[in-house]
mmCIF file of C-alpha atoms in Angstrom:
data_model
loop_
_atom_site.group_PDB
_atom_site.id
_atom_site.type_symbol
_atom_site.label_atom_id
_atom_site.label_comp_id
_atom_site.label_asym_id
_atom_site.label_seq_id
_atom_site.Cartn_x
_atom_site.Cartn_y
_atom_site.Cartn_z
ATOM 1 C CA MET F 965 -0.145 -0.075 0.154
ATOM 2 C CA SER F 966 1.268 3.043 -0.731
ATOM 3 C CA ASP F 967 1.775 6.188 1.678
ATOM 4 C CA LYS F 968 -0.415 8.517 0.035
ATOM 5 C CA LEU F 969 -3.174 5.293 0.278
ATOM 6 C CA GLN F 970 -2.534 4.924 3.386
ATOM 7 C CA LYS F 971 -2.882 8.445 4.095
ATOM 8 C CA TYR F 972 -6.637 8.881 2.665
ATOM 9 C CA VAL F 973 -7.593 5.239 4.328
ATOM 10 C CA LYS F 974 -6.525 6.635 7.646
ATOM 11 C CA LEU F 975 -7.881 10.202 7.056
ATOM 12 C CA ALA F 976 -11.726 8.696 6.031
ATOM 13 C CA VAL F 977 -11.846 6.535 9.216
ATOM 14 C CA ASN F 978 -10.225 8.349 11.522
ATOM 15 C CA VAL F 979 -11.628 12.316 10.433
ATOM 16 C CA GLY F 980 -14.371 11.622 8.208
ATOM 17 C CA VAL F 981 -16.231 9.176 10.149
ATOM 18 C CA ASN F 982 -13.912 9.567 13.030
ATOM 19 C CA ILE F 983 -14.776 6.164 14.638
ATOM 20 C CA GLN F 984 -14.210 5.803 18.180
ATOM 21 C CA PRO F 985 -13.487 2.741 20.596
ATOM 22 C CA GLY F 986 -16.828 0.803 21.077
ATOM 23 C CA GLN F 987 -18.725 1.827 18.017
ATOM 24 C CA LYS F 988 -20.155 0.371 15.306
ATOM 25 C CA LEU F 989 -19.370 1.058 11.441
ATOM 26 C CA LEU F 990 -21.082 0.232 8.210
ATOM 27 C CA ILE F 991 -19.330 0.724 5.082
ATOM 28 C CA ARG F 992 -21.394 0.511 1.721
ATOM 29 C CA CYS F 993 -18.542 0.252 -0.833
ATOM 30 C CA PRO F 994 -18.687 -0.855 -4.997
ATOM 31 C CA VAL F 995 -17.387 -4.261 -5.236
ATOM 32 C CA ASP F 996 -14.902 -2.396 -7.891
ATOM 33 C CA CYS F 997 -13.158 -0.599 -4.727
ATOM 34 C CA ALA F 998 -13.433 -3.939 -2.045
ATOM 35 C CA TYR F 999 -9.891 -3.399 -1.663
ATOM 36 C CA PHE F 1000 -10.223 0.087 0.044
ATOM 37 C CA ALA F 1001 -13.070 -0.812 2.115
ATOM 38 C CA ARG F 1002 -10.886 -3.999 3.516
ATOM 39 C CA LEU F 1003 -8.399 -1.492 4.406
ATOM 40 C CA ALA F 1004 -10.902 0.972 5.863
ATOM 41 C CA MET F 1005 -12.302 -2.164 7.613
ATOM 42 C CA GLU F 1006 -8.954 -2.785 9.384
ATOM 43 C CA GLU F 1007 -8.272 0.582 10.157
ATOM 44 C CA ALA F 1008 -11.652 0.812 12.168
ATOM 45 C CA TYR F 1009 -10.604 -2.140 13.821
ATOM 46 C CA LYS F 1010 -7.360 -0.656 14.878
ATOM 47 C CA ALA F 1011 -9.439 2.364 16.321
ATOM 48 C CA GLY F 1012 -11.461 0.333 18.294
ATOM 49 C CA ALA F 1013 -14.256 -0.230 16.667
ATOM 50 C CA GLU F 1014 -16.645 -3.035 18.199
ATOM 51 C CA CYS F 1015 -17.987 -4.007 14.690
ATOM 52 C CA VAL F 1016 -17.588 -3.290 11.273
ATOM 53 C CA GLU F 1017 -20.181 -4.492 8.452
ATOM 54 C CA ILE F 1018 -19.543 -4.157 4.314
ATOM 55 C CA LEU F 1019 -22.557 -3.910 2.106
ATOM 56 C CA TRP F 1020 -21.476 -4.200 -1.486
ATOM 57 C CA ASN F 1021 -22.853 -3.179 -4.575
ATOM 58 C CA ASP F 1022 -22.124 -3.951 -7.936
ATOM 59 C CA GLU F 1023 -23.345 -1.640 -11.075
ATOM 60 C CA LYS F 1024 -22.147 -3.810 -13.592
ATOM 61 C CA SER F 1025 -24.823 -6.428 -12.288
ATOM 62 C CA MET F 1026 -27.371 -3.859 -11.657
ATOM 63 C CA ARG F 1027 -27.473 -3.007 -15.222
ATOM 64 C CA ILE F 1028 -28.067 -6.435 -16.419
ATOM 65 C CA ASN F 1029 -30.885 -6.699 -14.073
ATOM 66 C CA TYR F 1030 -32.386 -3.743 -15.487
ATOM 67 C CA LEU F 1031 -31.791 -4.985 -19.286
ATOM 68 C CA PHE F 1032 -32.978 -8.340 -18.992
ATOM 69 C CA ALA F 1033 -35.227 -9.253 -15.647
ATOM 70 C CA PRO F 1034 -39.052 -9.428 -15.903
ATOM 71 C CA ASP F 1035 -40.981 -5.900 -15.187
ATOM 72 C CA THR F 1036 -42.177 -8.260 -12.163
ATOM 73 C CA ASN F 1037 -39.190 -8.007 -10.760
ATOM 74 C CA PHE F 1038 -39.414 -4.122 -10.034
ATOM 75 C CA GLY F 1039 -40.865 -2.054 -7.192
ATOM 76 C CA HIS F 1040 -40.982 -4.597 -4.327
ATOM 77 C CA GLU F 1041 -40.650 -4.234 -0.710
ATOM 78 C CA TYR F 1042 -38.872 -7.197 0.774
ATOM 79 C CA ASP F 1043 -39.332 -7.621 4.190
ATOM 80 C CA TRP F 1044 -35.260 -8.721 4.702
ATOM 81 C CA VAL F 1045 -34.254 -5.486 3.252
ATOM 82 C CA LYS F 1046 -36.273 -3.533 5.449
ATOM 83 C CA GLU F 1047 -35.123 -5.855 8.630
ATOM 84 C CA ARG F 1048 -31.526 -5.166 7.579
ATOM 85 C CA VAL F 1049 -31.745 -1.366 7.825
ATOM 86 C CA LYS F 1050 -33.729 -1.321 10.945
ATOM 87 C CA TYR F 1051 -31.293 -3.582 12.287
ATOM 88 C CA PHE F 1052 -28.561 -0.677 11.424
ATOM 89 C CA VAL F 1053 -30.669 1.858 12.568
ATOM 90 C CA ASP F 1054 -31.337 0.148 15.927
ATOM 91 C CA GLU F 1055 -27.610 -0.767 16.634
ATOM 92 C CA GLY F 1056 -26.467 2.731 16.189
ATOM 93 C CA PHE F 1057 -23.876 1.970 13.418
ATOM 94 C CA ASN F 1058 -21.694 4.858 11.821
ATOM 95 C CA MET F 1059 -21.482 5.215 8.146
ATOM 96 C CA MET F 1060 -19.315 5.239 5.617
ATOM 97 C CA ALA F 1061 -20.118 5.464 1.686
ATOM 98 C CA VAL F 1062 -17.896 4.739 -1.079
ATOM 99 C CA TYR F 1063 -19.186 6.962 -4.001
ATOM 100 C CA ALA F 1064 -17.716 5.368 -7.256
ATOM 101 C CA THR F 1065 -19.781 4.830 -10.144
ATOM 102 C CA ASP F 1066 -19.340 5.156 -14.339
ATOM 103 C CA PRO F 1067 -21.362 8.209 -14.796
ATOM 104 C CA GLU F 1068 -23.574 6.588 -17.651
ATOM 105 C CA ILE F 1069 -23.936 2.846 -16.279
ATOM 106 C CA LEU F 1070 -27.837 2.877 -17.061
ATOM 107 C CA LYS F 1071 -27.752 4.367 -20.388
ATOM 108 C CA GLY F 1072 -30.365 3.018 -22.238
ATOM 109 C CA VAL F 1073 -32.549 1.494 -19.614
ATOM 110 C CA ASP F 1074 -35.946 2.340 -19.279
ATOM 111 C CA PRO F 1075 -36.290 4.842 -16.646
ATOM 112 C CA GLU F 1076 -39.485 3.791 -15.171
ATOM 113 C CA ARG F 1077 -37.491 0.736 -14.181
ATOM 114 C CA ILE F 1078 -35.339 2.592 -12.286
ATOM 115 C CA GLN F 1079 -37.945 4.838 -10.838
ATOM 116 C CA LYS F 1080 -39.915 1.946 -9.386
ATOM 117 C CA GLU F 1081 -36.794 0.836 -7.242
ATOM 118 C CA GLN F 1082 -35.580 4.584 -6.954
ATOM 119 C CA LYS F 1083 -39.049 4.747 -4.972
ATOM 120 C CA VAL F 1084 -38.914 1.580 -3.099
ATOM 121 C CA GLY F 1085 -35.307 2.039 -2.367
ATOM 122 C CA ALA F 1086 -36.091 5.622 -0.740
ATOM 123 C CA LYS F 1087 -38.707 4.564 1.442
ATOM 124 C CA ILE F 1088 -37.269 1.457 2.980
ATOM 125 C CA GLY F 1089 -33.871 3.429 3.609
ATOM 126 C CA LYS F 1090 -35.743 6.468 4.914
ATOM 127 C CA PRO F 1091 -34.793 5.289 8.708
ATOM 128 C CA LEU F 1092 -31.226 5.287 7.465
ATOM 129 C CA SER F 1093 -30.965 8.306 5.634
ATOM 130 C CA ASP F 1094 -32.889 10.445 8.601
ATOM 131 C CA LYS F 1095 -30.453 9.518 11.018
ATOM 132 C CA VAL F 1096 -27.309 10.548 8.281
ATOM 133 C CA SER F 1097 -29.532 13.764 7.424
ATOM 134 C CA ALA F 1098 -30.375 14.832 11.369
ATOM 135 C CA SER F 1099 -26.488 13.707 11.902
ATOM 136 C CA ALA F 1100 -27.511 11.550 14.501
ATOM 137 C CA VAL F 1101 -24.663 9.189 13.754
ATOM 138 C CA GLN F 1102 -21.108 9.969 12.506
ATOM 139 C CA TRP F 1103 -20.924 9.592 8.533
ATOM 140 C CA THR F 1104 -18.594 10.308 5.270
ATOM 141 C CA LEU F 1105 -18.809 10.052 2.252
ATOM 142 C CA ILE F 1106 -15.665 10.293 -0.129
ATOM 143 C CA SER F 1107 -14.482 8.301 -3.656
ATOM 144 C CA VAL F 1108 -12.577 5.579 -5.158
ATOM 145 C CA PRO F 1109 -11.647 5.487 -8.849
ATOM 146 C CA THR F 1110 -13.163 2.964 -11.222
ATOM 147 C CA GLU F 1111 -12.020 2.466 -14.391
ATOM 148 C CA SER F 1112 -15.147 3.425 -16.440
ATOM 149 C CA TRP F 1113 -15.479 6.785 -14.275
ATOM 150 C CA ALA F 1114 -11.308 7.582 -14.983
ATOM 151 C CA GLU F 1115 -11.859 6.760 -18.723
ATOM 152 C CA LYS F 1116 -14.765 9.512 -18.786
ATOM 153 C CA VAL F 1117 -13.222 11.644 -17.009
ATOM 154 C CA PHE F 1118 -9.981 11.436 -18.846
ATOM 155 C CA PRO F 1119 -10.815 10.349 -21.748
ATOM 156 C CA ASN F 1120 -7.607 11.679 -23.656
ATOM 157 C CA ALA F 1121 -5.476 9.031 -21.117
ATOM 158 C CA LYS F 1122 -3.689 6.608 -23.462
ATOM 159 C CA THR F 1123 -4.594 3.263 -21.251
ATOM 160 C CA THR F 1124 -6.749 2.603 -18.416
ATOM 161 C CA GLU F 1125 -4.055 2.526 -16.122
ATOM 162 C CA GLU F 1126 -3.234 6.014 -17.115
ATOM 163 C CA ALA F 1127 -6.489 7.451 -16.106
ATOM 164 C CA MET F 1128 -6.748 5.362 -13.021
ATOM 165 C CA ASN F 1129 -3.367 7.055 -12.053
ATOM 166 C CA LEU F 1130 -4.927 10.523 -13.233
ATOM 167 C CA MET F 1131 -7.254 9.824 -11.202
ATOM 168 C CA TRP F 1132 -5.805 9.311 -7.720
ATOM 169 C CA ASP F 1133 -3.406 12.163 -8.191
ATOM 170 C CA ALA F 1134 -6.947 13.990 -8.746
ATOM 171 C CA ILE F 1135 -8.595 12.349 -5.728
ATOM 172 C CA TYR F 1136 -5.431 13.011 -3.346
ATOM 173 C CA ALA F 1137 -4.863 16.779 -4.192
ATOM 174 C CA ALA F 1138 -8.656 17.598 -3.597
ATOM 175 C CA SER F 1139 -8.630 15.702 -0.166
ATOM 176 C CA ARG F 1140 -5.277 17.824 0.791
ATOM 177 C CA VAL F 1141 -3.413 14.193 1.150
ATOM 178 C CA ASP F 1142 -0.046 14.570 -0.644
ATOM 179 C CA ASP F 1143 3.821 13.409 0.030
ATOM 180 C CA THR F 1144 5.268 15.387 2.902
ATOM 181 C CA THR F 1145 2.027 16.836 5.056
ATOM 182 C CA ASP F 1146 -0.062 15.431 7.727
ATOM 183 C CA PRO F 1147 -3.390 15.074 6.232
ATOM 184 C CA VAL F 1148 -5.183 15.747 9.335
ATOM 185 C CA GLU F 1149 -3.187 18.451 10.199
ATOM 186 C CA ASN F 1150 -4.190 20.099 6.661
ATOM 187 C CA TRP F 1151 -8.060 19.530 7.735
ATOM 188 C CA LYS F 1152 -7.992 21.004 10.669
ATOM 189 C CA GLN F 1153 -6.503 24.310 9.155
ATOM 190 C CA HIS F 1154 -9.362 23.774 6.517
ATOM 191 C CA ILE F 1155 -11.823 23.441 9.018
ATOM 192 C CA ALA F 1156 -10.635 26.514 10.826
ATOM 193 C CA THR F 1157 -10.587 28.660 7.549
ATOM 194 C CA MET F 1158 -14.108 27.536 6.432
ATOM 195 C CA GLN F 1159 -15.756 28.223 10.106
ATOM 196 C CA LYS F 1160 -14.958 31.818 9.953
ATOM 197 C CA LYS F 1161 -17.193 31.982 6.804
ATOM 198 C CA VAL F 1162 -19.407 30.542 8.857
ATOM 199 C CA ASP F 1163 -18.983 32.843 11.264
ATOM 200 C CA VAL F 1164 -19.431 35.972 9.172
ATOM 201 C CA LEU F 1165 -22.832 34.555 7.227
ATOM 202 C CA MET F 1166 -24.308 33.917 10.851
ATOM 203 C CA LYS F 1167 -23.389 37.496 12.099
ATOM 204 C CA HIS F 1168 -25.203 38.976 9.097
ATOM 205 C CA ASN F 1169 -28.351 36.755 9.454
ATOM 206 C CA PHE F 1170 -29.526 37.002 6.338
ATOM 207 C CA LYS F 1171 -33.275 36.701 5.004
ATOM 208 C CA TYR F 1172 -33.181 36.746 1.380
ATOM 209 C CA LEU F 1173 -30.155 35.806 -1.412
ATOM 210 C CA HIS F 1174 -30.449 36.803 -4.595
ATOM 211 C CA PHE F 1175 -27.938 35.005 -7.117
ATOM 212 C CA LYS F 1176 -27.584 36.157 -10.697
ATOM 213 C CA ASN F 1177 -24.908 35.450 -13.674
ATOM 214 C CA ALA F 1178 -24.637 35.541 -17.538
ATOM 215 C CA ALA F 1179 -25.375 32.027 -17.631
ATOM 216 C CA GLY F 1180 -29.403 33.436 -16.997
ATOM 217 C CA THR F 1181 -29.963 32.952 -13.143
ATOM 218 C CA ASP F 1182 -31.728 35.282 -11.561
ATOM 219 C CA LEU F 1183 -32.765 33.757 -8.556
ATOM 220 C CA GLN F 1184 -34.049 35.019 -5.271
ATOM 221 C CA ILE F 1185 -34.076 32.395 -2.021
ATOM 222 C CA GLU F 1186 -35.426 33.600 0.924
ATOM 223 C CA LEU F 1187 -33.997 31.738 4.042
ATOM 224 C CA PRO F 1188 -35.807 30.786 7.410
ATOM 225 C CA GLU F 1189 -35.933 32.020 10.697
ATOM 226 C CA GLY F 1190 -33.187 30.696 12.551
ATOM 227 C CA HIS F 1191 -31.266 29.294 9.834
ATOM 228 C CA GLN F 1192 -27.891 27.737 10.614
ATOM 229 C CA TRP F 1193 -24.635 27.956 8.078
ATOM 230 C CA VAL F 1194 -22.636 24.748 8.324
ATOM 231 C CA ALA F 1195 -19.318 23.485 6.874
ATOM 232 C CA CYS F 1196 -17.049 20.739 7.550
ATOM 233 C CA GLY F 1197 -16.404 19.253 11.015
ATOM 234 C CA GLU F 1198 -20.156 19.053 12.306
ATOM 235 C CA LYS F 1199 -20.962 17.303 15.555
ATOM 236 C CA ALA F 1200 -23.063 14.282 15.717
ATOM 237 C CA GLY F 1201 -25.721 13.061 17.957
ATOM 238 C CA THR F 1202 -22.891 10.756 19.568
ATOM 239 C CA GLY F 1203 -21.154 13.967 20.765
ATOM 240 C CA TYR F 1204 -18.383 13.184 18.581
ATOM 241 C CA ASN F 1205 -17.382 15.451 15.639
ATOM 242 C CA PHE F 1206 -17.108 14.043 11.827
ATOM 243 C CA ILE F 1207 -16.531 15.223 8.172
ATOM 244 C CA ALA F 1208 -19.623 14.264 6.128
ATOM 245 C CA ASN F 1209 -17.953 14.923 2.499
ATOM 246 C CA ILE F 1210 -14.222 14.303 1.836
ATOM 247 C CA PRO F 1211 -13.308 16.687 -0.024
ATOM 248 C CA THR F 1212 -15.469 19.666 0.885
ATOM 249 C CA GLU F 1213 -15.266 23.414 0.031
ATOM 250 C CA GLU F 1214 -18.784 24.145 0.472
ATOM 251 C CA VAL F 1215 -20.866 26.401 3.322
ATOM 252 C CA PHE F 1216 -24.513 25.528 3.352
ATOM 253 C CA THR F 1217 -27.642 26.038 4.537
ATOM 254 C CA THR F 1218 -31.352 25.625 4.228
ATOM 255 C CA PRO F 1219 -33.294 27.675 1.927
ATOM 256 C CA HIS F 1220 -37.175 28.360 2.793
ATOM 257 C CA ARG F 1221 -39.542 25.987 1.679
ATOM 258 C CA THR F 1222 -41.780 27.883 -0.131
ATOM 259 C CA GLY F 1223 -39.132 31.214 -0.428
ATOM 260 C CA THR F 1224 -37.490 30.453 -3.622
ATOM 261 C CA ASN F 1225 -38.284 32.675 -6.365
ATOM 262 C CA GLY F 1226 -36.848 33.252 -10.398
ATOM 263 C CA VAL F 1227 -34.802 31.135 -12.731
ATOM 264 C CA VAL F 1228 -31.601 29.032 -12.186
ATOM 265 C CA TYR F 1229 -29.168 27.598 -14.846
ATOM 266 C CA ALA F 1230 -27.159 24.419 -14.369
ATOM 267 C CA THR F 1231 -23.390 24.838 -14.753
ATOM 268 C CA LYS F 1232 -22.324 21.793 -14.980
ATOM 269 C CA PRO F 1233 -24.120 18.504 -16.142
ATOM 270 C CA LEU F 1234 -25.472 15.793 -13.240
ATOM 271 C CA VAL F 1235 -25.597 12.349 -12.934
ATOM 272 C CA HIS F 1236 -28.474 10.952 -12.271
ATOM 273 C CA MET F 1237 -30.318 7.730 -12.831
ATOM 274 C CA GLY F 1238 -27.135 6.317 -13.999
ATOM 275 C CA ASP F 1239 -27.160 8.670 -16.739
ATOM 276 C CA VAL F 1240 -25.872 12.556 -17.702
ATOM 277 C CA ILE F 1241 -28.436 15.451 -17.299
ATOM 278 C CA ASP F 1242 -26.995 18.351 -19.013
ATOM 279 C CA GLY F 1243 -27.756 21.881 -20.094
ATOM 280 C CA PHE F 1244 -30.978 22.305 -17.720
ATOM 281 C CA TRP F 1245 -32.775 25.183 -15.935
ATOM 282 C CA LEU F 1246 -35.235 25.205 -13.419
ATOM 283 C CA LYS F 1247 -37.842 28.115 -13.030
ATOM 284 C CA PHE F 1248 -39.356 28.548 -9.177
ATOM 285 C CA LYS F 1249 -42.484 30.433 -7.740
ATOM 286 C CA ASP F 1250 -42.975 30.313 -3.785
ATOM 287 C CA GLY F 1251 -40.217 27.260 -3.661
ATOM 288 C CA LYS F 1252 -41.763 24.968 -6.023
ATOM 289 C CA VAL F 1253 -40.553 24.079 -9.941
ATOM 290 C CA THR F 1254 -42.903 25.205 -12.176
ATOM 291 C CA GLU F 1255 -41.069 25.269 -15.162
ATOM 292 C CA TYR F 1256 -38.098 23.449 -16.230
ATOM 293 C CA GLY F 1257 -36.338 22.538 -19.410
ATOM 294 C CA ALA F 1258 -32.807 20.317 -20.364
ATOM 295 C CA GLU F 1259 -30.541 19.945 -23.620
ATOM 296 C CA LYS F 1260 -29.694 16.297 -22.482
ATOM 297 C CA ASN F 1261 -31.851 13.749 -21.053
ATOM 298 C CA GLN F 1262 -35.046 16.172 -20.123
ATOM 299 C CA HIS F 1263 -37.084 13.043 -19.492
ATOM 300 C CA LEU F 1264 -34.435 12.215 -16.647
ATOM 301 C CA LEU F 1265 -34.869 15.850 -15.042
ATOM 302 C CA GLU F 1266 -38.700 15.271 -14.845
ATOM 303 C CA LYS F 1267 -38.106 12.032 -13.250
ATOM 304 C CA LEU F 1268 -36.095 13.600 -10.716
ATOM 305 C CA LEU F 1269 -38.682 16.311 -9.899
ATOM 306 C CA THR F 1270 -41.780 13.627 -9.843
ATOM 307 C CA THR F 1271 -40.410 10.622 -8.454
ATOM 308 C CA HIS F 1272 -40.701 11.740 -4.658
ATOM 309 C CA PRO F 1273 -43.190 14.162 -3.207
ATOM 310 C CA ASN F 1274 -41.509 17.566 -2.433
ATOM 311 C CA ALA F 1275 -38.373 16.802 -4.970
ATOM 312 C CA ASP F 1276 -39.520 20.099 -6.658
ATOM 313 C CA PHE F 1277 -38.641 21.802 -4.015
ATOM 314 C CA LEU F 1278 -35.313 23.226 -2.174
ATOM 315 C CA GLY F 1279 -33.561 21.387 0.250
ATOM 316 C CA GLU F 1280 -30.031 23.245 0.116
ATOM 317 C CA VAL F 1281 -28.370 26.401 -0.775
ATOM 318 C CA ALA F 1282 -24.293 26.010 -0.899
ATOM 319 C CA LEU F 1283 -21.680 28.579 -1.359
ATOM 320 C CA VAL F 1284 -18.334 27.980 -2.790
ATOM 321 C CA PRO F 1285 -16.069 30.433 -4.185
ATOM 322 C CA HIS F 1286 -15.294 29.543 -7.884
ATOM 323 C CA SER F 1287 -11.535 29.586 -7.122
ATOM 324 C CA SER F 1288 -11.963 26.086 -4.972
ATOM 325 C CA PRO F 1289 -8.975 23.959 -5.358
ATOM 326 C CA ILE F 1290 -11.560 21.346 -7.170
ATOM 327 C CA SER F 1291 -12.619 24.200 -9.577
ATOM 328 C CA ALA F 1292 -9.072 25.214 -9.899
ATOM 329 C CA SER F 1293 -8.242 21.745 -10.999
ATOM 330 C CA GLY F 1294 -10.188 22.211 -14.132
ATOM 331 C CA ILE F 1295 -11.448 18.168 -13.899
ATOM 332 C CA LEU F 1296 -15.065 17.765 -14.675
ATOM 333 C CA TRP F 1297 -15.945 15.074 -12.421
ATOM 334 C CA TYR F 1298 -19.153 13.221 -13.488
ATOM 335 C CA ASN F 1299 -19.531 12.529 -9.713
ATOM 336 C CA THR F 1300 -21.519 15.133 -7.552
ATOM 337 C CA LEU F 1301 -19.311 14.708 -4.277
ATOM 338 C CA TYR F 1302 -16.801 16.355 -6.564
ATOM 339 C CA ASP F 1303 -18.564 18.924 -8.806
ATOM 340 C CA GLU F 1304 -20.603 20.305 -6.200
ATOM 341 C CA ASN F 1305 -17.202 21.784 -4.056
ATOM 342 C CA ALA F 1306 -16.004 23.200 -7.356
ATOM 343 C CA SER F 1307 -19.550 25.450 -7.518
ATOM 344 C CA CYS F 1308 -22.042 27.006 -5.683
ATOM 345 C CA HIS F 1309 -24.921 24.621 -5.551
ATOM 346 C CA LEU F 1310 -28.538 23.923 -4.891
ATOM 347 C CA ALA F 1311 -30.183 20.714 -3.908
ATOM 348 C CA LEU F 1312 -33.705 19.560 -4.624
ATOM 349 C CA GLY F 1313 -35.328 17.365 -2.053
ATOM 350 C CA LYS F 1314 -34.580 16.823 1.299
ATOM 351 C CA ALA F 1315 -33.234 19.383 3.889
ATOM 352 C CA TYR F 1316 -31.002 18.637 6.593
ATOM 353 C CA PRO F 1317 -33.290 19.631 9.841
ATOM 354 C CA TYR F 1318 -29.847 20.731 12.026
ATOM 355 C CA THR F 1319 -29.597 23.939 10.063
ATOM 356 C CA VAL F 1320 -32.574 25.139 11.380
ATOM 357 C CA LYS F 1321 -33.026 26.399 14.707
ATOM 358 C CA GLY F 1322 -35.660 23.656 16.625
ATOM 359 C CA GLY F 1323 -35.280 20.979 13.220
ATOM 360 C CA LEU F 1324 -34.055 18.345 14.929
ATOM 361 C CA GLU F 1325 -37.403 18.809 17.413
ATOM 362 C CA ALA F 1326 -39.390 18.941 14.423
ATOM 363 C CA ASN F 1327 -40.919 15.438 14.593
ATOM 364 C CA SER F 1328 -43.819 15.374 11.567
ATOM 365 C CA ASP F 1329 -43.307 17.153 8.041
ATOM 366 C CA GLU F 1330 -45.957 19.339 9.304
ATOM 367 C CA GLU F 1331 -43.879 20.924 11.956
ATOM 368 C CA LYS F 1332 -41.036 20.799 9.802
ATOM 369 C CA HIS F 1333 -42.682 22.693 6.924
ATOM 370 C CA ALA F 1334 -44.074 25.401 9.586
ATOM 371 C CA LEU F 1335 -40.369 26.071 9.964
ATOM 372 C CA GLY F 1336 -39.449 26.491 6.309
ATOM 373 C CA ILE F 1337 -38.020 22.710 5.972
ATOM 374 C CA ASN F 1338 -38.829 20.730 3.115
ATOM 375 C CA THR F 1339 -38.819 17.334 3.314
ATOM 376 C CA SER F 1340 -38.661 14.223 1.208
ATOM 377 C CA LEU F 1341 -37.267 10.944 0.284
ATOM 378 C CA THR F 1342 -34.507 12.572 -1.999
ATOM 379 C CA HIS F 1343 -31.685 14.911 -1.881
ATOM 380 C CA GLU F 1344 -29.829 16.157 -5.252
ATOM 381 C CA ASP F 1345 -27.622 18.613 -5.537
ATOM 382 C CA PHE F 1346 -27.046 20.551 -8.565
ATOM 383 C CA MET F 1347 -24.516 22.993 -9.433
ATOM 384 C CA MET F 1348 -25.379 26.518 -10.735
ATOM 385 C CA GLY F 1349 -22.221 28.583 -9.930
ATOM 386 C CA SER F 1350 -19.985 30.272 -12.146
ATOM 387 C CA ALA F 1351 -16.638 32.829 -12.424
ATOM 388 C CA ASP F 1352 -19.244 35.481 -12.540
ATOM 389 C CA MET F 1353 -21.609 34.777 -10.038
ATOM 390 C CA SER F 1354 -23.002 37.708 -7.698
ATOM 391 C CA ILE F 1355 -24.836 37.169 -4.765
ATOM 392 C CA ILE F 1356 -26.119 39.679 -2.789
ATOM 393 C CA GLY F 1357 -27.889 38.801 0.871
ATOM 394 C CA GLU F 1358 -30.304 40.944 2.333
ATOM 395 C CA THR F 1359 -30.853 41.485 6.249
ATOM 396 C CA TYR F 1360 -33.791 41.272 8.200
ATOM 397 C CA ASP F 1361 -33.527 45.482 8.201
ATOM 398 C CA GLY F 1362 -33.338 45.648 4.352
ATOM 399 C CA LYS F 1363 -29.635 46.530 4.370
ATOM 400 C CA LYS F 1364 -27.504 44.732 1.191
ATOM 401 C CA VAL F 1365 -24.652 43.496 1.636
ATOM 402 C CA ALA F 1366 -22.279 41.531 -1.184
ATOM 403 C CA VAL F 1367 -21.754 38.132 -0.456
ATOM 404 C CA PHE F 1368 -20.240 37.094 -3.656
ATOM 405 C CA GLU F 1369 -18.680 39.555 -6.232
ATOM 406 C CA GLN F 1370 -17.631 37.474 -9.564
ATOM 407 C CA GLY F 1371 -17.466 34.245 -8.246
ATOM 408 C CA GLU F 1372 -15.341 34.876 -5.191
ATOM 409 C CA TRP F 1373 -16.177 35.612 -1.159
ATOM 410 C CA ALA F 1374 -17.063 39.139 -0.681
ATOM 411 C CA VAL F 1375 -17.703 38.880 2.881
#
């Protein structure tokens, strides 16, 4: 194992999910990245974990199933899957997910089949996803290169091996892992820098944010009373800190469920349902998407907005400077974990309740909605930042403050 890979594994286990002695860990991982899951499992046990379980997924067999299985195979709620989810919830497992997929793995697959499975999967997985969205447990999301993904990101590489090497180098750089420094110390400094931005935004206590750029975005987002800005270095209900995304460059909060008006144009492609949606825009009225369009795969954009209730409302607004290291790399990742940290972004669907004061105490959807928090079975980020993005914040007393100018922080 290379020194960088060893550092990356330690970063994921000991800083990302921050596993503690006596805790349990669930690792969700593609079979193509099995070696990484095994290394993480070993590292977690060295850190004192009581139990480590791995859930494997295989996108290639998933594609075969979607293409050739009979229609009767899709949309079933299996009791054994429910029991498995219940076990992980009841036992208080912390979570690590390895997000590495071929961006076009389901190209040509009937989207109706995918929609059926997504509906069932989101419904069954809700108890687990609720734990994550409430930060009741420690969790982290990371990536490991796969051949098909690397070849998509680096199409000019002469060989698959070269593409994989380029991908690893890019992931290490984005994750602040290098040959000469301690990534743990690098992340401590990064967390401190991001927290300063949180403090500034909290001090202003904006009521509205107005986004505008030459791509056509002209969008006003109302923020709920008591909204909380969050960056990397969150604290779980377990009492321990964790980093939800490695890498992360965002400062985010929750938009008011019914307070978004205007139009937004995506500035990067979005991978959804195993294919790529590109050149798309959304128009909002009182928080809800009322019109939309896409140059590529508009039917998948429609599925995104209609598969789950409230998926056509916003659940997150995140600020990322255009000069972020991931943006500066010039790489189009076709992976939301990375692309969202190169660009200001929004998320359709479920909001994180801890980003609004009183959100964790609101048990029902109605109680959350009353606080301005959207609820849904999905949370899908899309990128809308640009080098010329302007963001004007308006305070409760009507004062206007430049938050972003020409794609960069102005506060």
